Tab-separated table of C-alpha atoms in Angstrom:
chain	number	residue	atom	x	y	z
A	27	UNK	CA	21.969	-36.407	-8.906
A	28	UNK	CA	21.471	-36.917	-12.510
A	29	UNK	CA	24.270	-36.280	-14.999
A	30	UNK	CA	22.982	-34.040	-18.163
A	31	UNK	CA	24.228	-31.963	-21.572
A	32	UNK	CA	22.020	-28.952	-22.765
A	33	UNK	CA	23.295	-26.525	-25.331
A	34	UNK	CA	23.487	-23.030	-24.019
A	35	UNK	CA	24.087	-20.382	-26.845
A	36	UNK	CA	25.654	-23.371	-28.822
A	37	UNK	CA	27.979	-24.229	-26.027
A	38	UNK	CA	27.121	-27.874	-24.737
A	39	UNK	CA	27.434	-27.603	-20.989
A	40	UNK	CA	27.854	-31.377	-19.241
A	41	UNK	CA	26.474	-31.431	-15.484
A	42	UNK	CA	25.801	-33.516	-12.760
A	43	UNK	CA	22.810	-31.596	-11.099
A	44	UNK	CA	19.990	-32.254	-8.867
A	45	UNK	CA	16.928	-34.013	-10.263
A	46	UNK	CA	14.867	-30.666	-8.832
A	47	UNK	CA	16.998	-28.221	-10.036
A	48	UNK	CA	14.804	-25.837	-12.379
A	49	UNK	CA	16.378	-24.886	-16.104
A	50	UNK	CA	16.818	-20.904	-15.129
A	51	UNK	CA	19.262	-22.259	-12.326
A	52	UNK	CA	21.150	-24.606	-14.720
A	53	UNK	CA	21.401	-21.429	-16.883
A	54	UNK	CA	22.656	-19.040	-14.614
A	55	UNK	CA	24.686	-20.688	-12.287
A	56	UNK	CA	26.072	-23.791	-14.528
A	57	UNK	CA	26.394	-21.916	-18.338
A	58	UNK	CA	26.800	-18.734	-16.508
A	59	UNK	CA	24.564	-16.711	-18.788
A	60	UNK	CA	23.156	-14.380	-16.588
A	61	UNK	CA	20.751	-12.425	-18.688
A	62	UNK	CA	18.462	-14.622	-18.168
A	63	UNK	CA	16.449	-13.214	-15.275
A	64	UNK	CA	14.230	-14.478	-11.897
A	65	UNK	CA	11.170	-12.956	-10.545
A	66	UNK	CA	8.696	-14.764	-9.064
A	67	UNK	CA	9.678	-17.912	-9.383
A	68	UNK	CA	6.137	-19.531	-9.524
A	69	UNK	CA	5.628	-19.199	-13.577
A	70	UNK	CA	3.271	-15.993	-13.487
A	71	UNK	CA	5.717	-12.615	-14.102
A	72	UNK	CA	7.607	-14.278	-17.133
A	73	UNK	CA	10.623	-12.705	-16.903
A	74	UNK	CA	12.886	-15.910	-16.727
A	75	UNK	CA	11.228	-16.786	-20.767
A	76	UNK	CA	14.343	-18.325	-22.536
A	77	UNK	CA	13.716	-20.474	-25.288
A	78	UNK	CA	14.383	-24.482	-25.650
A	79	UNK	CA	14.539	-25.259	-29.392
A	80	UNK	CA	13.440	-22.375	-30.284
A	81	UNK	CA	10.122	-22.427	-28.221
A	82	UNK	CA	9.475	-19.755	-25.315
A	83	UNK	CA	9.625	-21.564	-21.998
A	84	UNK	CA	9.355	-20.688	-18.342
A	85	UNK	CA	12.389	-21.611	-17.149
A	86	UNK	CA	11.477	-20.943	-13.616
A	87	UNK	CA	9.429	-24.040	-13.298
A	88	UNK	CA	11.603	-25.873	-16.179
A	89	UNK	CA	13.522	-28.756	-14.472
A	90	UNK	CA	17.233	-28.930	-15.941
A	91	UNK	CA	16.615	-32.434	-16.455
A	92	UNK	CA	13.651	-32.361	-18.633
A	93	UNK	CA	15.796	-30.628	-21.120
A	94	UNK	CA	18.815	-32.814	-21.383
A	95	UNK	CA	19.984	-32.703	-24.944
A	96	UNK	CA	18.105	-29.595	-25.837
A	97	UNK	CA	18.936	-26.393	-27.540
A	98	UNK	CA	18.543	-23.475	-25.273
A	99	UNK	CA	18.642	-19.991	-26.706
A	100	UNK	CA	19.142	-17.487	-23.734
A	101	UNK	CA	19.248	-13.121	-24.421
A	102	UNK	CA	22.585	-13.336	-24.823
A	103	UNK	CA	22.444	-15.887	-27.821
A	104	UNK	CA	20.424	-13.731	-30.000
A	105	UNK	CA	23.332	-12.848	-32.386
A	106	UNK	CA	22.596	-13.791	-35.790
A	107	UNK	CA	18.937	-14.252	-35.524
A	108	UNK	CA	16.985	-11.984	-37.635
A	109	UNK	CA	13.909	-11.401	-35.569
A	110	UNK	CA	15.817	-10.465	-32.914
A	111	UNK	CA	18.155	-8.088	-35.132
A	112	UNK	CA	14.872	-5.876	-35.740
A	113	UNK	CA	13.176	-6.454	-32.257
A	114	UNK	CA	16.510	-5.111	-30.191
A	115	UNK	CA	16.447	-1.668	-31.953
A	116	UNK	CA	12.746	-1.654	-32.225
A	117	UNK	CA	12.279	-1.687	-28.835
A	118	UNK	CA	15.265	1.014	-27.860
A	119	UNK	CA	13.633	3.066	-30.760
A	120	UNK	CA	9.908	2.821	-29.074
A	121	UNK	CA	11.339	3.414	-25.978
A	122	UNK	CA	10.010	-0.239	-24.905
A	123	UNK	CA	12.362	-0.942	-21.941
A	124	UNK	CA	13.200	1.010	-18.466
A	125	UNK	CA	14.718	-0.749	-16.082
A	126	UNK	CA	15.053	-4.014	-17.753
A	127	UNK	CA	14.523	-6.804	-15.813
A	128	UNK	CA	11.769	-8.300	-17.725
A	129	UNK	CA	13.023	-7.428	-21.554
A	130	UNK	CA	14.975	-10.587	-22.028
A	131	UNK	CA	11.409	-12.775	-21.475
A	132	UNK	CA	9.799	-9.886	-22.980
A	133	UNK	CA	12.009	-10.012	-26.464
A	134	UNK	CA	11.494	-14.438	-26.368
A	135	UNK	CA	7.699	-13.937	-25.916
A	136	UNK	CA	7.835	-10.937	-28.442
A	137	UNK	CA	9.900	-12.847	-31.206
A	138	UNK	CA	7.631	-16.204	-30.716
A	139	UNK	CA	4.387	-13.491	-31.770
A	140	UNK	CA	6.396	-12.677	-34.492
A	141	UNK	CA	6.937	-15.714	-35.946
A	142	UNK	CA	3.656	-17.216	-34.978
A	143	UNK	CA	1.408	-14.470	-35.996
A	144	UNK	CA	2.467	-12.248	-38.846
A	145	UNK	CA	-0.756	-10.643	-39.545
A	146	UNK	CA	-0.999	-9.608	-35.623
A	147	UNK	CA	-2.804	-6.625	-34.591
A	148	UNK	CA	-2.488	-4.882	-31.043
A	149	UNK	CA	-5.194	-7.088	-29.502
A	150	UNK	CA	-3.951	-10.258	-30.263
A	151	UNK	CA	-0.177	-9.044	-29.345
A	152	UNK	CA	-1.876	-7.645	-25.766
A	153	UNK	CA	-3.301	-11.735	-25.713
A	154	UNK	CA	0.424	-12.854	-26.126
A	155	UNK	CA	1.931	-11.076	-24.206
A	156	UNK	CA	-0.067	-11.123	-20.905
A	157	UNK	CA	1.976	-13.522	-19.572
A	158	UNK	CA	4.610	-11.315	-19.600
A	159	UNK	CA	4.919	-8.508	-16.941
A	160	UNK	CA	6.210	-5.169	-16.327
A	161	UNK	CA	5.960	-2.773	-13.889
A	162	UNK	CA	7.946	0.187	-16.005
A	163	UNK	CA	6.499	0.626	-19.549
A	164	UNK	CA	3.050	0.180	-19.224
A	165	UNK	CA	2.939	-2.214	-21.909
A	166	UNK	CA	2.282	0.489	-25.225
A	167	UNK	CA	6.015	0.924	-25.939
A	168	UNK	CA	6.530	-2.953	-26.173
A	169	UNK	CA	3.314	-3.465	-28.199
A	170	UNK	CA	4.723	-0.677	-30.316
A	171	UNK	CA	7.963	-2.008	-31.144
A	172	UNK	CA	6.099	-5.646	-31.687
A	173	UNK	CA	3.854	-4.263	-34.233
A	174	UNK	CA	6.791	-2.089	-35.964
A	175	UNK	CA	8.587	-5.399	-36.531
A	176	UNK	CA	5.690	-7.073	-37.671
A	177	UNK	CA	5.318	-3.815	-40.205
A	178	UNK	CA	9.015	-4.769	-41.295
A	179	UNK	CA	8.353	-8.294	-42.477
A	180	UNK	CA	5.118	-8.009	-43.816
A	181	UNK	CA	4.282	-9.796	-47.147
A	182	UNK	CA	7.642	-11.735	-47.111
A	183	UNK	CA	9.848	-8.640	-46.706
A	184	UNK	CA	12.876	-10.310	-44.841
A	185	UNK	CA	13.646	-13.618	-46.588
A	186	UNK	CA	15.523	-14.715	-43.216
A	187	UNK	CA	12.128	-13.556	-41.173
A	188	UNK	CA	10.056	-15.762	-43.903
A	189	UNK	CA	12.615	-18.899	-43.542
A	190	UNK	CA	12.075	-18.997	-39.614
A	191	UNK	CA	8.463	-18.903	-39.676
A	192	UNK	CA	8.411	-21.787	-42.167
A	193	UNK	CA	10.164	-23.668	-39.925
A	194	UNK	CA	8.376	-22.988	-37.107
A	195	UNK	CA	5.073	-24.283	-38.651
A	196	UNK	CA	6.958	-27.384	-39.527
A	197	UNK	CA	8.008	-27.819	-36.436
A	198	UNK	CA	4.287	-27.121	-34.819
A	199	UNK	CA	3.054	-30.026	-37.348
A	200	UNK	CA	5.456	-32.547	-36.020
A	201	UNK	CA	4.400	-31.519	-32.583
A	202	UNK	CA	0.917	-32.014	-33.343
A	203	UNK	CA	1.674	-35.379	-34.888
A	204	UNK	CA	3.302	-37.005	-31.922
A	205	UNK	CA	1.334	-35.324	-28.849
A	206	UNK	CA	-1.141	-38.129	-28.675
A	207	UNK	CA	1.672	-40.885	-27.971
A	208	UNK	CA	3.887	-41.599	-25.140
A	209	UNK	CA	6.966	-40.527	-26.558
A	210	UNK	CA	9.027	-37.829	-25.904
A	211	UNK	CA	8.915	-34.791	-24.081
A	212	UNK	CA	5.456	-33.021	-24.929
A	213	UNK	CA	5.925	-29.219	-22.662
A	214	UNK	CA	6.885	-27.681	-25.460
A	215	UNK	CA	3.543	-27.354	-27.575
A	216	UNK	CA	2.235	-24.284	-28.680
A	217	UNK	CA	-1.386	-23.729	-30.704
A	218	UNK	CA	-2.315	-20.848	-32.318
A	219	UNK	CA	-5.354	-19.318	-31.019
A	220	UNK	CA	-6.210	-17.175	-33.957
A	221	UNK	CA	-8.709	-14.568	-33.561
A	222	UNK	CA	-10.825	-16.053	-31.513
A	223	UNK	CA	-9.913	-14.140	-28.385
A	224	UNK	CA	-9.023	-11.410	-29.666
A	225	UNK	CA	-12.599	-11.009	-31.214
A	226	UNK	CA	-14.081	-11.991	-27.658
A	227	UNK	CA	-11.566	-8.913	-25.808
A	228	UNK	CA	-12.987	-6.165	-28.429
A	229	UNK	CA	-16.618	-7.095	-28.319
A	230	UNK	CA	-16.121	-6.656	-24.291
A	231	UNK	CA	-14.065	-3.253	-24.680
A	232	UNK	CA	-17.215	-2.412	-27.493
A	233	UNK	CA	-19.825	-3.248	-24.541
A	234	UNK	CA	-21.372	0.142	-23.539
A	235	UNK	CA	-22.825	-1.920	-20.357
A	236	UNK	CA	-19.401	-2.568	-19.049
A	237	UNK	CA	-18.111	-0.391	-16.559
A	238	UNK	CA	-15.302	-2.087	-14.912
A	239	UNK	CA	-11.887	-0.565	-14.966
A	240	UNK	CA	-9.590	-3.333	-14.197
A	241	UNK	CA	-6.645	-2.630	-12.070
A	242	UNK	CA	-7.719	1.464	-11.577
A	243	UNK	CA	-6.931	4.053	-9.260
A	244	UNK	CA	-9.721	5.218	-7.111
A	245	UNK	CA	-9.968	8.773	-5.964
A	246	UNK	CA	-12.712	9.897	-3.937
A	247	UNK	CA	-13.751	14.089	-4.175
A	248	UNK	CA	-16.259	16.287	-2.970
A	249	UNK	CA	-17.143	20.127	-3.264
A	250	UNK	CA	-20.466	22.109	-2.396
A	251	UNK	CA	-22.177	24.805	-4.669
A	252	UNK	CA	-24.519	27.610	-3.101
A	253	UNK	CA	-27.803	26.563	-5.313
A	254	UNK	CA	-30.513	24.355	-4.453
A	255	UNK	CA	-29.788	20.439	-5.453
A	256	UNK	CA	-32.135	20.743	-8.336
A	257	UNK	CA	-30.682	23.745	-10.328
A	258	UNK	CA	-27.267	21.876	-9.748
A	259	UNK	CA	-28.918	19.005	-10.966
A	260	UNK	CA	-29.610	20.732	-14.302
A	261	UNK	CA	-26.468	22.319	-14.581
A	262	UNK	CA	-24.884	18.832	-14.268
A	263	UNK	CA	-26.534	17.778	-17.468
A	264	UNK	CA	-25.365	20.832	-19.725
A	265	UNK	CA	-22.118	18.588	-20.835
A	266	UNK	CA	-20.565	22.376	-22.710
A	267	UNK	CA	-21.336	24.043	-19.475
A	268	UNK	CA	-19.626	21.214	-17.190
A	269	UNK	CA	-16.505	21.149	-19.639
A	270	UNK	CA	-16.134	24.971	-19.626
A	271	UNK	CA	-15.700	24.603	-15.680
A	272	UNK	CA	-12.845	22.013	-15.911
A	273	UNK	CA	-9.999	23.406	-16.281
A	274	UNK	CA	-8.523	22.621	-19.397
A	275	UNK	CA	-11.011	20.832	-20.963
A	276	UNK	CA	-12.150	21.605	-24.357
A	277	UNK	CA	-14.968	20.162	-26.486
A	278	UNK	CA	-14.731	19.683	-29.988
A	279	UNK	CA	-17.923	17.475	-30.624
A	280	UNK	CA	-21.308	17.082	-28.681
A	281	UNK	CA	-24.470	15.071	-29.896
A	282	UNK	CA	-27.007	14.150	-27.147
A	283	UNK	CA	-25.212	12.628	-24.100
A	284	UNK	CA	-22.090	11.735	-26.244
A	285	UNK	CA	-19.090	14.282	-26.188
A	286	UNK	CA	-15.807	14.164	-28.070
A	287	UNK	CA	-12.567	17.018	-27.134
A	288	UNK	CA	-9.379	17.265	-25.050
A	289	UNK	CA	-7.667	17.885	-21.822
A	290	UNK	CA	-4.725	19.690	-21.306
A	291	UNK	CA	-2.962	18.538	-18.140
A	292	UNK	CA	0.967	20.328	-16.885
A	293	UNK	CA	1.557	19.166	-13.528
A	294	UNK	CA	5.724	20.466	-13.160
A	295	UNK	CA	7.950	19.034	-15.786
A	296	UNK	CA	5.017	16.677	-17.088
A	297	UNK	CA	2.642	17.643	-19.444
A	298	UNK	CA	-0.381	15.781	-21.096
A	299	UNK	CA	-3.045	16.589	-23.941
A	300	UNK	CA	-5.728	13.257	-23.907
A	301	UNK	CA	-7.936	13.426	-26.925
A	302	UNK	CA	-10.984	11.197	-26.721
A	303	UNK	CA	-14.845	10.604	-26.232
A	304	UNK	CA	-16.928	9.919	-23.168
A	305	UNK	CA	-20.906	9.682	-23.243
A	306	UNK	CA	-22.978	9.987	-19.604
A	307	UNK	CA	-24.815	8.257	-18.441
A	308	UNK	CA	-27.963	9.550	-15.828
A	309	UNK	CA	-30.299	9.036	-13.221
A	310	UNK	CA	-32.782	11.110	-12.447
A	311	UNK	CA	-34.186	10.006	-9.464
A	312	UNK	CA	-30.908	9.459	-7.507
A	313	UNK	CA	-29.913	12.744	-9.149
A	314	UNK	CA	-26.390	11.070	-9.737
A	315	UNK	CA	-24.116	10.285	-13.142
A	316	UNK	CA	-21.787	8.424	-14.699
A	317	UNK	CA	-18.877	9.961	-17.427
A	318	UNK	CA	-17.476	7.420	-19.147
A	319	UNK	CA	-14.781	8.322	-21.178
A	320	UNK	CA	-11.102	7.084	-23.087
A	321	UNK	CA	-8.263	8.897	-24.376
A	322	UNK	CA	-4.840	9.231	-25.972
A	323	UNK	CA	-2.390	11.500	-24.804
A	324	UNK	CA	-0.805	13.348	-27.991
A	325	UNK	CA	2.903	13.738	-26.314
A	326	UNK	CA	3.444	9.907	-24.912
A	327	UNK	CA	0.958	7.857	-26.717
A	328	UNK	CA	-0.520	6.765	-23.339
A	329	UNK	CA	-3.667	5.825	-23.010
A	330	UNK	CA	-6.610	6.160	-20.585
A	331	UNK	CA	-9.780	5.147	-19.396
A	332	UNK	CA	-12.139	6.537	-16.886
A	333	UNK	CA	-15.440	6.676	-14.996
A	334	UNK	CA	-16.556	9.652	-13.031
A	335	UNK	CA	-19.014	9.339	-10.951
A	336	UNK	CA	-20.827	12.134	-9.120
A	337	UNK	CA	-24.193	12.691	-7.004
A	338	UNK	CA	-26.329	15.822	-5.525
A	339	UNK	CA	-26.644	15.654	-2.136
A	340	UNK	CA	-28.917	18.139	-0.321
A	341	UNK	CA	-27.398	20.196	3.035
A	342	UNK	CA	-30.292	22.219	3.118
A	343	UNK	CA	-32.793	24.109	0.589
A	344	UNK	CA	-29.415	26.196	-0.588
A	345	UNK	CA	-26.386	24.323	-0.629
A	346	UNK	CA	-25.906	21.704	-2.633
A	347	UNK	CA	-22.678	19.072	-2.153
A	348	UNK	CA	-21.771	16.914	-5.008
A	349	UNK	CA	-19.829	13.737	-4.580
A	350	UNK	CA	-16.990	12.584	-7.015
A	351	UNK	CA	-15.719	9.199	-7.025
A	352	UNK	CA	-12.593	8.892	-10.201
A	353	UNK	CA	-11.581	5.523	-11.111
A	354	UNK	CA	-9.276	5.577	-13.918
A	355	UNK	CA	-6.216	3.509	-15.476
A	356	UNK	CA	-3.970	4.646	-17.462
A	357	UNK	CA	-1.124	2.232	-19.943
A	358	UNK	CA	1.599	3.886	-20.955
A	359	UNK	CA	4.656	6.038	-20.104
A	360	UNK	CA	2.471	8.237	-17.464
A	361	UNK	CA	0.948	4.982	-15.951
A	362	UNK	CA	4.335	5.121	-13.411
A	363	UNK	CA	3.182	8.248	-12.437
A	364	UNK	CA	-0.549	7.498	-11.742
A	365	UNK	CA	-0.624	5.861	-8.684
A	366	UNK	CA	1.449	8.338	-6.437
A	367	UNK	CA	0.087	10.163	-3.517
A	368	UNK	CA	0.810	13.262	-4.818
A	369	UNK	CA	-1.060	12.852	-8.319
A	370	UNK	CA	-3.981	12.060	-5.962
A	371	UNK	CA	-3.838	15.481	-4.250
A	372	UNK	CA	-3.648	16.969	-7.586
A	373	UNK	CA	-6.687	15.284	-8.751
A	374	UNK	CA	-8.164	16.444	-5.264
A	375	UNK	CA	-7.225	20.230	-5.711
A	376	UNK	CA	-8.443	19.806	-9.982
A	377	UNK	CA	-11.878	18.655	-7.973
A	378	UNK	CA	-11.977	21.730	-5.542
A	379	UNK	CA	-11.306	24.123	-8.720
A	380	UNK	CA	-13.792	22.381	-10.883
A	381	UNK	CA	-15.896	23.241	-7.998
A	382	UNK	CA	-15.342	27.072	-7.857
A	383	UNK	CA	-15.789	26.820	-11.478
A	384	UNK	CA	-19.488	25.671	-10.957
A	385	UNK	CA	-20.363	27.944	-8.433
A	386	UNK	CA	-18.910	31.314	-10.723
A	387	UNK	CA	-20.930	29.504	-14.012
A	388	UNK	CA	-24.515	29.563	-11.885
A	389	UNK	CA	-24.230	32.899	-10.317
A	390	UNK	CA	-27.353	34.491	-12.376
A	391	UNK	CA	-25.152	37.747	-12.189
A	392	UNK	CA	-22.264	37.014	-13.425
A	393	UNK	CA	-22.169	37.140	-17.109
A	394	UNK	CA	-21.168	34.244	-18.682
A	395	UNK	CA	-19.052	35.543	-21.328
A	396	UNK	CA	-16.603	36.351	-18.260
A	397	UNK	CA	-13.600	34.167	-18.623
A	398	UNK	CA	-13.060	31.704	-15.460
A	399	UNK	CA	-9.574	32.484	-13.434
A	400	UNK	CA	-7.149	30.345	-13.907
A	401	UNK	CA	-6.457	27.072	-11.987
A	402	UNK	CA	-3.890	27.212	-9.257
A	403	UNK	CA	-2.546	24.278	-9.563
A	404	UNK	CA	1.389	25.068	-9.373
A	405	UNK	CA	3.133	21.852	-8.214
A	406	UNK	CA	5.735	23.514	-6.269
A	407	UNK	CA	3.127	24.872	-3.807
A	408	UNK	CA	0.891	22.003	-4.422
A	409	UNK	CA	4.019	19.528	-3.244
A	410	UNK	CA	4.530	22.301	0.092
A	411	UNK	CA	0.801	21.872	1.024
A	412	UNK	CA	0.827	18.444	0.870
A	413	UNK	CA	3.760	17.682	3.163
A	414	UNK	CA	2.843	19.977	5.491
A	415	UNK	CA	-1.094	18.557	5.354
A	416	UNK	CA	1.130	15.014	5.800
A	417	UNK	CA	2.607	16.650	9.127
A	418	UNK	CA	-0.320	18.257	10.488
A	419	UNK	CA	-1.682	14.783	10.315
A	420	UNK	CA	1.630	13.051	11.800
A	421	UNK	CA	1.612	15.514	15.275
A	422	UNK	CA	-2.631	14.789	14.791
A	423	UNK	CA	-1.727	10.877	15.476
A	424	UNK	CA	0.705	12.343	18.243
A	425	UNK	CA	-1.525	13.763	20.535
């Protein structure tokens, strides 16, 4: 047992605590200030960030010990500072927290950006704040509020905002000053990366070559058209023909294999309008294609990216079936929504009526000025024919 005296919210709290005890612990249980929050426990989710003079710190893998006759600034010591005076509402206002469990390590690692970087764009606050996780927001809310602060004390706008960064680089210098000795307790450094990641993220995102969507939702889809696997083939390639058959797709720009519109999405109470560009990408001899496309929804600012994939494949000299294989992520508010099983049947049914679509748009006797019928895709029934899809399947397993 060791004993020890860390300042908690500017309350000096006097211990006698195991030598393995970790800080959040001390917090929690000995200063009783509870706000401060524990997830995983192995320094990766962030959501136990607390600061120890007035640097962000992992308190989860903090031992109390290593911070005896420190200054510890937990969420509920925020008061009079003035970052945190802008961040709070800020983050309320861009709707930047849900259930909160990681928004007090979220606001520490969100003022340090602050005062660290004032000429921060959304890249390099995406950079800082990867350590940092949440499994409600999908991150744009946060990043929002982050940048609207930054917006607020721009150019020395808040004198109190300007004092604490000055201080901060002081403090940084001093660090840098002693790190190569023996003394003292040298966690607590922090170097600016500048730009130099953030220009290495963009030139990867500007890559045309890069196809990988990282943590995506797959969803595989199929439908067969009565027309030989060349003619299909060809109809494939006519991008204003293939977005007149989605349903509410609209194009508003198309030069060569590049395309630039909308889609209009209402699944029940949610609705959706993605603006954004996709180019494809062919091959002839395998007769199969790559979309690859991004977009913003209009309504709630989330954002998506996406790769669809699709192939001919000949049943016979008639019938043609083409393949689709979706992978798509989505940050954002509708990213909570993008991983259920039932978004997944809707994306199935949007397949099978992108399908139909295809197969009215070919038939040489239909005119094509006819308008296409319009998508049943009424999630009431949808949500009826899944379930009872889900039971057929259940008494399937049963037999």
């Amino acid at each position: 047992m060791t004993v020890i005296a860390i300042e908690i919210n500017n309350r000096t709290v006097n211990r006698d605590v195991p030598s393995r005890m970790h800080l959040a612990d001390f917090v929690r249980d000995e200063g009783r200030q509870t706000g401060t929050h524990l997830g995983c426990e192995h320094g990766v989710c962030g959501a136990c960030t607390l600061l120890v003079d007035g640097q962000p710190v992992r308190s989860c893998i903090t031992f109390a010990v290593a911070c005896d006759g420190k200054k510890v600034t937990t969420v509920e010591g925020y008061g009079d500072d003035a970052i945190m005076a802008r961040l709070r509402p800020a983050f309320s206002r861009h709707h930047g927290l849900q259930c909160g469990f990681c928004t007090p390590g979220m606001l520490a690692t969100a003022r340090d950006i602050v005062l660290r970087f004032p000429h921060a764009d959304e890249d390099l606050i995406r950079v800082e704040l990867s350590g940092n996780l949440c499994r409600c927001t999908g991150y744009m809310g946060i990043v929002n509020a982050v940048m609207d602060v930054l917006a607020q004390c721009r150019d020395d706008a808040v004198p109190a905002v300007s004092k604490l960064r000055a201080e901060t680089k002081k403090v940084f210098k001093e660090v840098t000053v002693v790190a190569g000795g023996a003394a003292g307790f040298q966690t607590f450094q922090a170097t600016d990366i500048g730009k130099v990641a953030v220009v290495a993220e963009k030139q990867a995102a500007a890559d045309e070559n890069a196809t990988a969507i990282k943590g995506g939702t797959s969803i595989q889809g199929s439908f067969k058209v009565p027309y030989p696997a060349d003619a299909v083939w060809k109809f494939m390639a006519d991008l204003p023909a293939v977005a007149g058959c989605l349903p509410g797709a609209e194009l508003t720009e198309h030069v060569g294999d590049r395309v630039k519109g909308r889609v209009a999405i209402k699944f029940g109470p949610m609705s959706a309008s993605f603006n954004g560009a996709a180019r494809l990408d062919r091959n002839e001899q395998a007769h199969s294609a790559v979309l690859k496309g991004a977009g913003q929804d209009s309504i709630s600012k989330s954002r998506a990216n996406g790769d669809v994939s699709y192939r001919m494949v000949e049943i016979d000299a008639n019938t043609t079936k083409v393949e689709v294989d979706l992978l798509y992520s989505l940050q954002g508010p509708l990213a909570q929504f993008s991983r259920s099983g039932l978004v997944k049947d809707f994306v199935g049914r949007l397949i099978q009526e992108f399908g139909k679509n295809v197969t009215l748009r070919m038939n040489p006797n239909r005119s094509s000025d006819l308008p296409l019928p319009p998508a049943k895709l009424n999630a009431f029934s949808l949500g009826m024919s899944v379930m009872w899809s889900r039971i057929k399947r259940l008494f399937g397993r049963g037999e």
